[in-house]
Amino acid sequence: MADLMNKIVSLSKRRGFIFPSSEIYGGIGGFWDFGPLGVELKNNLKNWWWKTMVEERDDVYGLDSTIIHNPKVWEASGHTLSFTDPLRECRACHQRFRADQLKDSKCPECGGKLTDIKQFNLMFETYVGAAKETANKAYLRPETCQGIFINFTNILDTVQPKIPFGIAQIGKGFRNEVTFGNFIFRDREFEMMELEYFVKPGDDEKWFDYWLKERKKWFIDLGVEAKKLRYFEHPKKALAHYSKRTVDIEYKFPFGWAELEGIANRTDFDLKNHAKLSGKDLQYQDEKGKKFYPYVVEPSLGVERTVLVLLLEAYREEKDKEGVRVILSLDPRLSPYKIAVFPLLANKPDLVKKARLVFDKLRPTLRVAWDDIGNIGKRYRRQDEIGTPWCVTIDHQTLKDKTVTVRDRDSMKQKRVKIDKLIELFQDRLKK
Ligand code: ATP
């Protein structure tokens, strides 16, 4: 489907997944708002990541650090320096170079073509306090991981983790991208899900391979087609300043293969630099009392980019007697609503009352939608289009034998189920 992106954009707008930010004023490039369904999908995705990367593991701890740090953080990380000078970017390897230090107009690393000189202010600047003075200048974080590095000793002191261990964080990141677009693929404000996995130096390559495999499996488990995923190994010459090795998990977007998740071996670069600039000891001490700087393997994933992949993977159209049935075949664990409850006829008070009782029974445990508008066929279609895996209809038979019709989104099969068995049935299916 060549126009799949357009279909996703239009469905997202029409059904309340994603809106252009500040739309009534003509929008603002690279910013998107998530509507009633979008926020559910996004939350489910983030919760899933948290569950699988933190809760279900013995070796990962969570963190929620601030968006604005002491500006020294960005000095130590190298961001202040490389983001505020007049720069030229290599179109091939994307490395940026101080324009005044270049000898000619070729990339000194790989020989690629360079862009014209630009102020690549990728970090958004702001001021902390009333006075707009340089001394008060601060930045909105372009990545969440620095919050992890600067809390490293707090976490060592409070949870005494045994190496190898990870610290995970989900939060907003801001990048004043020069080029943005492809819907929510590249944004200026977005959310990141990052894990910093600290290992003994020397074990880093082994753990790097482990995370490469784990992260790819994670997408496949959520229904992403394996053949639409591949690894892209960053050439040695084009590695970021902190990286020993970087591999992207790429996805085959309608506009071509592009990065979905980046996995980087950041070595001990960040901890060492923070130790140097802060004067604090940021080493890990092992059980024998030996101190060292751990190496860090970082899987880093954008929430919006993943939402886009999930929508692209889930979108299906099926021809039927009434035209085209649009289905978002989302993994039920991520669907905005798990169940929609309908009274068969909205003008029969006894059916509506009973349906409401079923709705209230399910609501504390599962995310449920209510729909009593139009005929049942229309309601099914509306739910298919937003990815609701199961619809529950209350009809006259329900009043007699306490059973309801459960209809499955993907197969469209229907079966009668006892009201008392509903929660068990759905919870079982959600386990997968
Ligand atoms: P690119 O080369 O595409 O600019 P990057 O290599 O700078 O990306 P990373 O720093 O590795 O990106 O970011 C980690 C992850 O965060 C990416 O894999 C992507 O999922 C997400 N991400 C990065 N930048 C953006 C953005 N501008 N909008 C949305 N998601 C982003």
Coordinates of C-alpha atoms and ligand atoms in Angstrom, one line a residue:
M1 CA 0.0 0.0 0.0
A2 CA 1.8 3.0 -1.3
D3 CA -0.5 5.5 0.5
L4 CA -0.4 3.7 3.8
M5 CA 1.2 6.7 5.5
N6 CA -1.7 8.9 4.4
K7 CA -4.2 6.4 5.6
I8 CA -2.6 6.2 9.0
V9 CA -2.4 10.0 9.3
S10 CA -6.0 10.4 8.3
L11 CA -7.2 7.6 10.6
S12 CA -5.2 9.1 13.5
K13 CA -6.9 12.4 13.0
R14 CA -10.4 11.1 12.4
R15 CA -10.5 8.7 15.3
G16 CA -8.6 10.8 17.9
F17 CA -5.2 9.1 17.9
I18 CA -2.9 11.9 16.9
F19 CA -3.5 15.6 16.0
P20 CA -1.0 18.2 14.7
S21 CA -0.1 20.4 17.7
S22 CA -1.5 24.0 17.8
E23 CA -3.6 23.2 14.8
I24 CA -6.0 26.1 15.2
Y25 CA -2.9 28.4 14.7
G26 CA -1.7 26.5 11.6
G27 CA 0.3 24.0 13.6
I28 CA 4.0 24.0 14.6
G29 CA 6.4 21.7 12.7
G30 CA 7.6 18.7 14.5
F31 CA 5.1 18.7 17.4
W32 CA 2.1 16.4 17.8
D33 CA -0.7 15.9 20.3
F34 CA -2.1 12.5 21.3
G35 CA -5.9 12.4 21.5
P36 CA -8.1 10.1 23.6
L37 CA -7.2 7.0 21.8
G38 CA -3.6 8.0 21.1
V39 CA -2.8 8.6 24.7
E40 CA -4.2 5.1 25.6
L41 CA -2.0 3.4 23.0
K42 CA 1.0 5.4 24.0
N43 CA 0.5 4.6 27.7
N44 CA 0.0 0.9 27.0
L45 CA 3.2 0.9 25.0
K46 CA 5.2 2.7 27.7
N47 CA 3.7 0.4 30.4
W48 CA 4.6 -2.7 28.3
W49 CA 8.2 -1.5 27.9
W50 CA 8.4 -0.8 31.6
K51 CA 6.9 -4.2 32.5
T52 CA 9.2 -6.1 30.2
M53 CA 12.4 -4.0 30.8
V54 CA 12.0 -3.2 34.5
E55 CA 9.3 -5.1 36.4
E56 CA 9.9 -8.6 35.0
R57 CA 13.7 -8.4 35.4
D58 CA 15.7 -8.7 38.6
D59 CA 18.6 -6.5 37.4
V60 CA 16.9 -3.3 36.2
Y61 CA 15.8 -0.3 38.4
G62 CA 13.7 2.7 37.4
L63 CA 14.2 6.4 37.4
D64 CA 12.3 9.5 36.6
S65 CA 14.7 12.5 36.4
T66 CA 14.1 16.1 35.5
I67 CA 14.0 17.4 31.9
I68 CA 16.2 20.3 32.8
H69 CA 19.5 19.6 34.4
N70 CA 22.4 21.7 35.6
P71 CA 23.9 22.9 32.3
K72 CA 27.2 21.3 33.3
V73 CA 25.7 18.0 32.5
W74 CA 25.7 18.9 28.8
E75 CA 29.2 20.1 29.0
A76 CA 30.3 16.7 30.4
S77 CA 28.2 14.8 27.8
G78 CA 29.7 16.8 25.0
H79 CA 26.4 18.3 23.8
T80 CA 27.1 22.0 24.6
L81 CA 30.3 22.0 22.6
S82 CA 29.1 20.1 19.6
F83 CA 25.7 21.8 19.4
T84 CA 26.4 25.5 19.6
D85 CA 29.2 26.1 17.1
P86 CA 28.8 27.0 13.5
L87 CA 28.7 23.5 12.1
R88 CA 28.6 21.6 8.8
E89 CA 27.1 18.2 8.8
C90 CA 28.2 15.3 6.6
R91 CA 25.3 14.2 4.5
A92 CA 26.7 10.6 4.5
C93 CA 27.8 9.8 8.0
H94 CA 25.9 12.7 9.8
Q95 CA 29.0 13.7 11.8
R96 CA 29.1 17.4 12.5
F97 CA 32.3 19.5 12.3
R98 CA 33.2 23.0 13.4
A99 CA 33.1 24.9 10.1
D100 CA 36.1 27.0 11.1
Q101 CA 38.3 24.0 11.5
L102 CA 37.6 22.4 8.2
K103 CA 40.2 22.5 5.5
D104 CA 37.9 21.8 2.5
S105 CA 34.2 21.0 1.9
K106 CA 34.6 17.3 2.2
C107 CA 33.9 15.2 5.4
P108 CA 37.3 14.6 7.0
E109 CA 36.1 11.2 8.3
C110 CA 34.4 9.6 5.3
G111 CA 34.9 12.1 2.4
G112 CA 31.1 12.7 2.1
K113 CA 29.5 15.9 1.0
L114 CA 28.9 18.6 3.7
T115 CA 25.9 20.8 4.2
D116 CA 26.2 24.6 4.2
I117 CA 27.2 26.2 7.5
K118 CA 24.4 26.2 10.0
Q119 CA 24.0 26.8 13.7
F120 CA 23.0 23.4 14.7
N121 CA 21.2 24.3 17.9
L122 CA 19.8 20.9 18.4
M123 CA 19.3 21.6 22.1
F124 CA 16.4 23.9 23.0
E125 CA 17.6 26.7 25.3
T126 CA 15.7 28.2 28.2
Y127 CA 16.4 30.3 31.3
V128 CA 16.0 29.2 34.8
G129 CA 14.9 32.1 37.0
A130 CA 13.8 35.6 36.1
A131 CA 17.0 37.0 34.5
K132 CA 17.7 36.0 30.9
E133 CA 21.5 36.0 31.5
T134 CA 24.0 33.5 30.2
A135 CA 24.6 32.4 33.8
N136 CA 21.0 31.2 33.9
K137 CA 20.9 29.5 30.6
A138 CA 19.7 25.9 30.7
Y139 CA 18.6 23.3 28.1
L140 CA 15.7 20.9 27.6
R141 CA 17.3 17.5 27.5
P142 CA 17.9 16.0 24.1
E143 CA 18.2 12.5 25.6
T144 CA 17.1 11.0 28.9
C145 CA 20.2 9.0 29.7
Q146 CA 22.2 11.8 31.3
G147 CA 19.7 11.9 34.1
I148 CA 20.7 8.3 34.7
F149 CA 24.4 8.9 34.8
I150 CA 24.1 11.9 37.2
N151 CA 22.1 9.7 39.5
F152 CA 24.4 6.8 39.3
T153 CA 25.8 7.0 42.8
N154 CA 22.3 7.7 44.3
I155 CA 21.2 4.4 42.8
L156 CA 24.3 2.6 44.0
D157 CA 23.8 3.9 47.5
T158 CA 20.1 3.1 47.7
V159 CA 19.6 -0.2 46.0
Q160 CA 23.2 -1.7 46.0
P161 CA 22.9 -3.3 42.6
K162 CA 25.2 -6.1 41.6
I163 CA 26.9 -5.6 38.3
P164 CA 25.6 -6.2 35.6
F165 CA 22.5 -4.1 36.2
G166 CA 20.4 -1.5 34.4
I167 CA 18.7 1.8 35.1
A168 CA 15.7 2.6 32.9
Q169 CA 13.9 5.8 32.3
I170 CA 10.9 6.9 30.1
G171 CA 10.5 10.6 29.5
K172 CA 10.4 13.5 27.2
G173 CA 13.3 14.5 25.0
F174 CA 13.6 17.6 22.9
R175 CA 15.6 18.1 19.7
N176 CA 15.4 21.2 17.6
E177 CA 15.7 19.0 14.5
V178 CA 16.7 20.8 11.3
T179 CA 14.6 18.4 9.3
F180 CA 11.6 16.8 10.8
G181 CA 8.7 15.0 9.3
N182 CA 7.2 11.7 8.0
F183 CA 4.3 12.3 10.4
I184 CA 5.5 11.4 14.0
F185 CA 8.7 9.7 12.8
R186 CA 11.0 12.7 13.5
D187 CA 9.7 15.2 16.0
R188 CA 11.1 18.1 18.0
E189 CA 9.4 17.0 21.2
F190 CA 9.1 13.2 21.8
E191 CA 9.4 10.6 24.4
M192 CA 12.2 8.1 24.8
M193 CA 12.4 4.8 26.6
E194 CA 16.1 4.3 27.5
L195 CA 18.0 1.6 29.4
E196 CA 21.5 2.1 30.5
Y197 CA 22.9 -1.3 31.2
F198 CA 26.1 -1.2 33.3
V199 CA 28.6 -4.0 32.8
K200 CA 32.2 -4.9 33.6
P201 CA 34.6 -3.6 31.0
G202 CA 35.4 -6.6 28.9
D203 CA 31.9 -8.0 29.2
D204 CA 30.5 -5.1 27.1
E205 CA 30.6 -6.9 23.7
K206 CA 28.8 -9.9 25.1
W207 CA 26.0 -7.8 26.6
F208 CA 25.8 -5.7 23.5
D209 CA 25.0 -8.8 21.5
Y210 CA 22.5 -9.9 24.1
W211 CA 20.5 -6.6 23.9
L212 CA 20.6 -6.6 20.1
K213 CA 18.8 -9.9 20.1
E214 CA 16.5 -9.1 23.0
R215 CA 15.3 -5.9 21.5
K216 CA 14.6 -7.3 18.1
K217 CA 12.6 -10.2 19.7
W218 CA 10.6 -7.6 21.6
F219 CA 9.2 -6.0 18.4
I220 CA 8.5 -9.4 16.9
D221 CA 6.6 -10.4 20.0
L222 CA 4.4 -7.3 19.5
G223 CA 3.5 -8.4 16.0
V224 CA 6.1 -6.5 13.9
E225 CA 6.9 -8.7 10.9
A226 CA 10.5 -10.0 11.2
K227 CA 11.2 -9.4 7.6
K228 CA 10.5 -5.7 8.1
L229 CA 13.3 -5.5 10.8
R230 CA 17.0 -5.5 10.2
Y231 CA 20.2 -4.4 11.9
F232 CA 22.3 -1.6 10.6
E233 CA 25.9 -1.5 11.9
H234 CA 27.2 2.1 12.1
P235 CA 30.6 2.2 10.3
K236 CA 33.4 2.7 12.7
K237 CA 34.3 6.0 11.2
A238 CA 30.8 7.4 11.6
L239 CA 30.3 6.5 15.3
A240 CA 29.1 9.1 17.7
H241 CA 31.8 10.6 19.9
Y242 CA 30.9 8.4 22.9
S243 CA 30.4 5.1 21.1
K244 CA 32.5 2.1 20.6
R245 CA 29.8 0.3 18.6
T246 CA 26.3 1.3 17.5
V247 CA 23.8 -0.8 15.8
D248 CA 20.3 0.4 14.8
I249 CA 17.3 -1.8 14.6
E250 CA 15.8 -0.5 11.4
Y251 CA 12.2 -0.9 10.2
K252 CA 11.0 -0.9 6.7
F253 CA 8.9 2.3 6.7
P254 CA 6.8 3.1 3.6
F255 CA 9.4 5.8 3.0
G256 CA 12.3 3.3 3.3
W257 CA 14.5 1.6 5.9
A258 CA 15.1 3.8 8.9
E259 CA 16.2 3.7 12.5
L260 CA 13.6 2.4 15.0
E261 CA 15.8 1.8 18.0
G262 CA 19.5 2.5 18.5
I263 CA 21.8 0.3 20.6
A264 CA 25.1 1.8 21.6
N265 CA 28.1 0.8 23.5
R266 CA 28.7 4.1 25.3
T267 CA 31.8 2.7 27.1
D268 CA 32.7 4.5 30.3
F269 CA 32.6 7.9 28.5
D270 CA 29.7 9.5 30.3
L271 CA 30.5 8.4 33.9
K272 CA 34.2 9.3 33.5
N273 CA 33.4 12.8 32.1
H274 CA 30.9 13.5 34.8
A275 CA 33.4 12.4 37.4
K276 CA 36.0 14.7 35.9
L277 CA 33.7 17.8 35.7
S278 CA 31.9 17.3 39.1
G279 CA 34.9 16.1 41.0
K280 CA 32.8 13.2 42.4
D281 CA 33.8 9.6 42.5
L282 CA 31.4 7.8 40.1
Q283 CA 33.0 4.4 40.2
Y284 CA 31.4 1.1 41.0
Q285 CA 32.8 -1.0 43.8
D286 CA 32.6 -4.7 43.4
E287 CA 32.3 -7.3 46.2
K288 CA 36.1 -7.6 46.5
G289 CA 36.3 -3.8 47.0
K290 CA 37.7 -3.2 43.5
K291 CA 36.6 0.1 42.0
F292 CA 36.1 0.7 38.3
Y293 CA 34.1 2.6 35.8
P294 CA 31.5 0.3 34.3
Y295 CA 30.8 0.2 30.6
V296 CA 27.3 1.0 29.4
V297 CA 25.2 -0.7 26.8
E298 CA 22.2 1.5 25.8
P299 CA 19.1 0.4 24.0
S300 CA 17.3 3.6 23.2
L301 CA 13.8 3.7 21.7
G302 CA 11.4 6.5 20.7
V303 CA 7.8 6.2 21.8
E304 CA 6.3 8.1 18.9
R305 CA 8.4 6.2 16.3
T306 CA 7.2 2.9 17.8
V307 CA 3.6 4.1 17.8
L308 CA 4.0 4.8 14.1
V309 CA 5.4 1.3 13.5
L310 CA 2.6 -0.3 15.5
L311 CA 0.0 1.6 13.4
L312 CA 1.6 0.7 10.1
E313 CA 1.9 -2.9 11.1
A314 CA -1.7 -3.1 12.4
Y315 CA -3.5 -1.3 9.5
R316 CA -5.6 -3.7 7.3
E317 CA -8.4 -3.3 4.9
E318 CA -10.8 -6.1 4.0
K319 CA -13.4 -5.9 1.2
D320 CA -16.9 -7.0 2.3
K321 CA -20.5 -6.6 1.2
E322 CA -20.8 -3.1 2.7
G323 CA -17.5 -1.8 1.2
V324 CA -14.2 -1.9 3.0
R325 CA -13.7 -3.0 6.6
V326 CA -10.7 -1.1 8.2
I327 CA -9.0 -3.0 11.0
L328 CA -6.3 -2.0 13.3
S329 CA -5.0 -5.4 14.2
L330 CA -3.1 -4.2 17.2
D331 CA -1.7 -6.6 19.8
P332 CA -4.6 -6.7 22.4
R333 CA -2.1 -5.8 25.1
L334 CA -1.6 -2.5 23.4
S335 CA -5.1 -1.7 22.1
P336 CA -6.5 1.5 23.5
Y337 CA -9.6 -0.4 24.6
K338 CA -9.7 -4.1 25.2
I339 CA -13.4 -4.5 25.1
A340 CA -16.5 -2.5 23.8
V341 CA -19.8 -3.2 25.5
F342 CA -23.1 -2.6 23.6
P343 CA -26.7 -3.0 24.4
L344 CA -28.2 -4.5 21.2
L345 CA -30.9 -1.8 21.1
A346 CA -30.3 1.6 22.6
N347 CA -34.0 2.2 23.1
K348 CA -34.7 -0.8 25.3
P349 CA -34.1 0.3 28.9
D350 CA -33.8 -3.2 30.3
L351 CA -31.0 -4.0 27.8
V352 CA -29.2 -0.7 28.4
K353 CA -29.4 -1.3 32.2
K354 CA -28.0 -4.8 31.9
A355 CA -25.3 -3.7 29.5
R356 CA -24.3 -1.0 32.0
L357 CA -24.0 -3.6 34.7
V358 CA -21.7 -5.7 32.5
F359 CA -19.7 -2.5 31.7
D360 CA -19.3 -1.6 35.3
K361 CA -18.3 -5.2 36.2
L362 CA -15.5 -5.1 33.6
R363 CA -14.3 -1.6 34.1
P364 CA -12.2 -1.9 37.2
T365 CA -10.1 -4.7 35.6
L366 CA -10.0 -3.9 31.9
R367 CA -10.2 -0.8 29.7
V368 CA -13.7 -0.8 28.3
A369 CA -15.5 1.4 25.8
W370 CA -19.3 2.0 25.7
D371 CA -21.1 2.3 22.4
D372 CA -24.8 2.5 21.8
I373 CA -24.9 4.6 18.6
G374 CA -26.2 3.2 15.3
N375 CA -26.7 -0.4 14.4
I376 CA -24.5 -3.2 15.6
G377 CA -22.7 -3.6 12.3
K378 CA -21.6 0.1 12.5
R379 CA -20.5 -0.3 16.0
Y380 CA -18.3 -3.3 15.1
R381 CA -16.7 -1.3 12.3
R382 CA -16.0 1.6 14.6
Q383 CA -14.3 -0.7 17.1
D384 CA -12.4 -2.6 14.4
E385 CA -10.9 0.7 13.1
I386 CA -9.5 1.6 16.5
G387 CA -8.2 -1.8 17.3
T388 CA -10.6 -3.0 20.0
P389 CA -10.1 -6.8 20.0
W390 CA -13.4 -7.9 21.5
C391 CA -17.0 -6.6 21.5
V392 CA -19.6 -7.7 24.0
T393 CA -23.3 -7.4 23.1
I394 CA -26.1 -7.6 25.6
D395 CA -29.3 -8.9 23.9
H396 CA -32.7 -10.4 24.9
Q397 CA -31.2 -13.8 25.6
T398 CA -28.8 -12.1 28.1
L399 CA -31.8 -11.3 30.3
K400 CA -32.9 -14.9 30.3
D401 CA -29.6 -16.9 30.7
K402 CA -26.9 -14.3 31.7
T403 CA -24.9 -14.9 28.5
V404 CA -23.5 -12.3 26.1
T405 CA -22.2 -12.4 22.6
V406 CA -18.4 -12.0 22.4
R407 CA -17.2 -11.0 18.9
D408 CA -13.5 -11.3 17.9
R409 CA -12.0 -8.4 15.9
D410 CA -9.7 -10.4 13.6
S411 CA -11.8 -13.5 12.9
M412 CA -15.2 -11.8 13.3
K413 CA -16.3 -15.1 15.0
Q414 CA -18.9 -14.8 17.7
K415 CA -19.7 -17.0 20.7
R416 CA -21.9 -16.9 23.7
V417 CA -20.2 -16.6 27.1
K418 CA -21.5 -16.4 30.6
I419 CA -21.1 -12.9 32.1
D420 CA -19.4 -14.4 35.1
K421 CA -16.7 -15.9 32.8
L422 CA -15.9 -12.7 30.9
I423 CA -13.0 -11.3 33.0
E424 CA -11.3 -14.7 33.2
L425 CA -11.7 -15.2 29.4
F426 CA -10.2 -11.8 28.5
Q427 CA -7.4 -11.9 31.0
D428 CA -6.5 -15.3 29.7
R429 CA -6.4 -14.0 26.1
L430 CA -4.4 -10.9 27.2
K431 CA -1.7 -13.2 28.6
K432 CA -0.9 -14.6 25.2
Ligands
ATP1 P1 18.7 10.1 13.8 O1 20.0 9.7 13.3 O2 17.5 9.5 13.2 O3 18.6 11.6 14.1 P2 19.7 9.5 16.4 O4 20.7 8.4 16.0 O5 20.1 10.8 16.7 O6 18.5 9.5 15.3 P3 19.3 8.4 18.9 O7 20.0 9.4 19.6 O8 19.9 7.0 18.7 O9 18.8 8.9 17.5 O10 17.8 8.2 19.6 C1 17.3 7.0 20.0 C2 15.9 6.8 19.6 O11 15.1 7.9 19.8 C3 15.8 6.6 18.0 O12 16.1 5.3 17.7 C4 14.4 7.0 17.8 O13 13.5 5.9 18.1 C5 14.1 8.1 18.8 N1 14.3 9.4 18.2 C6 15.5 10.1 18.1 N2 15.3 11.3 17.6 C7 13.9 11.4 17.4 C8 13.1 12.4 16.9 N3 13.6 13.6 16.5 N4 11.8 12.2 16.8 C9 11.2 11.0 17.3 N5 12.0 10.0 17.8 C10 13.3 10.2 17.8

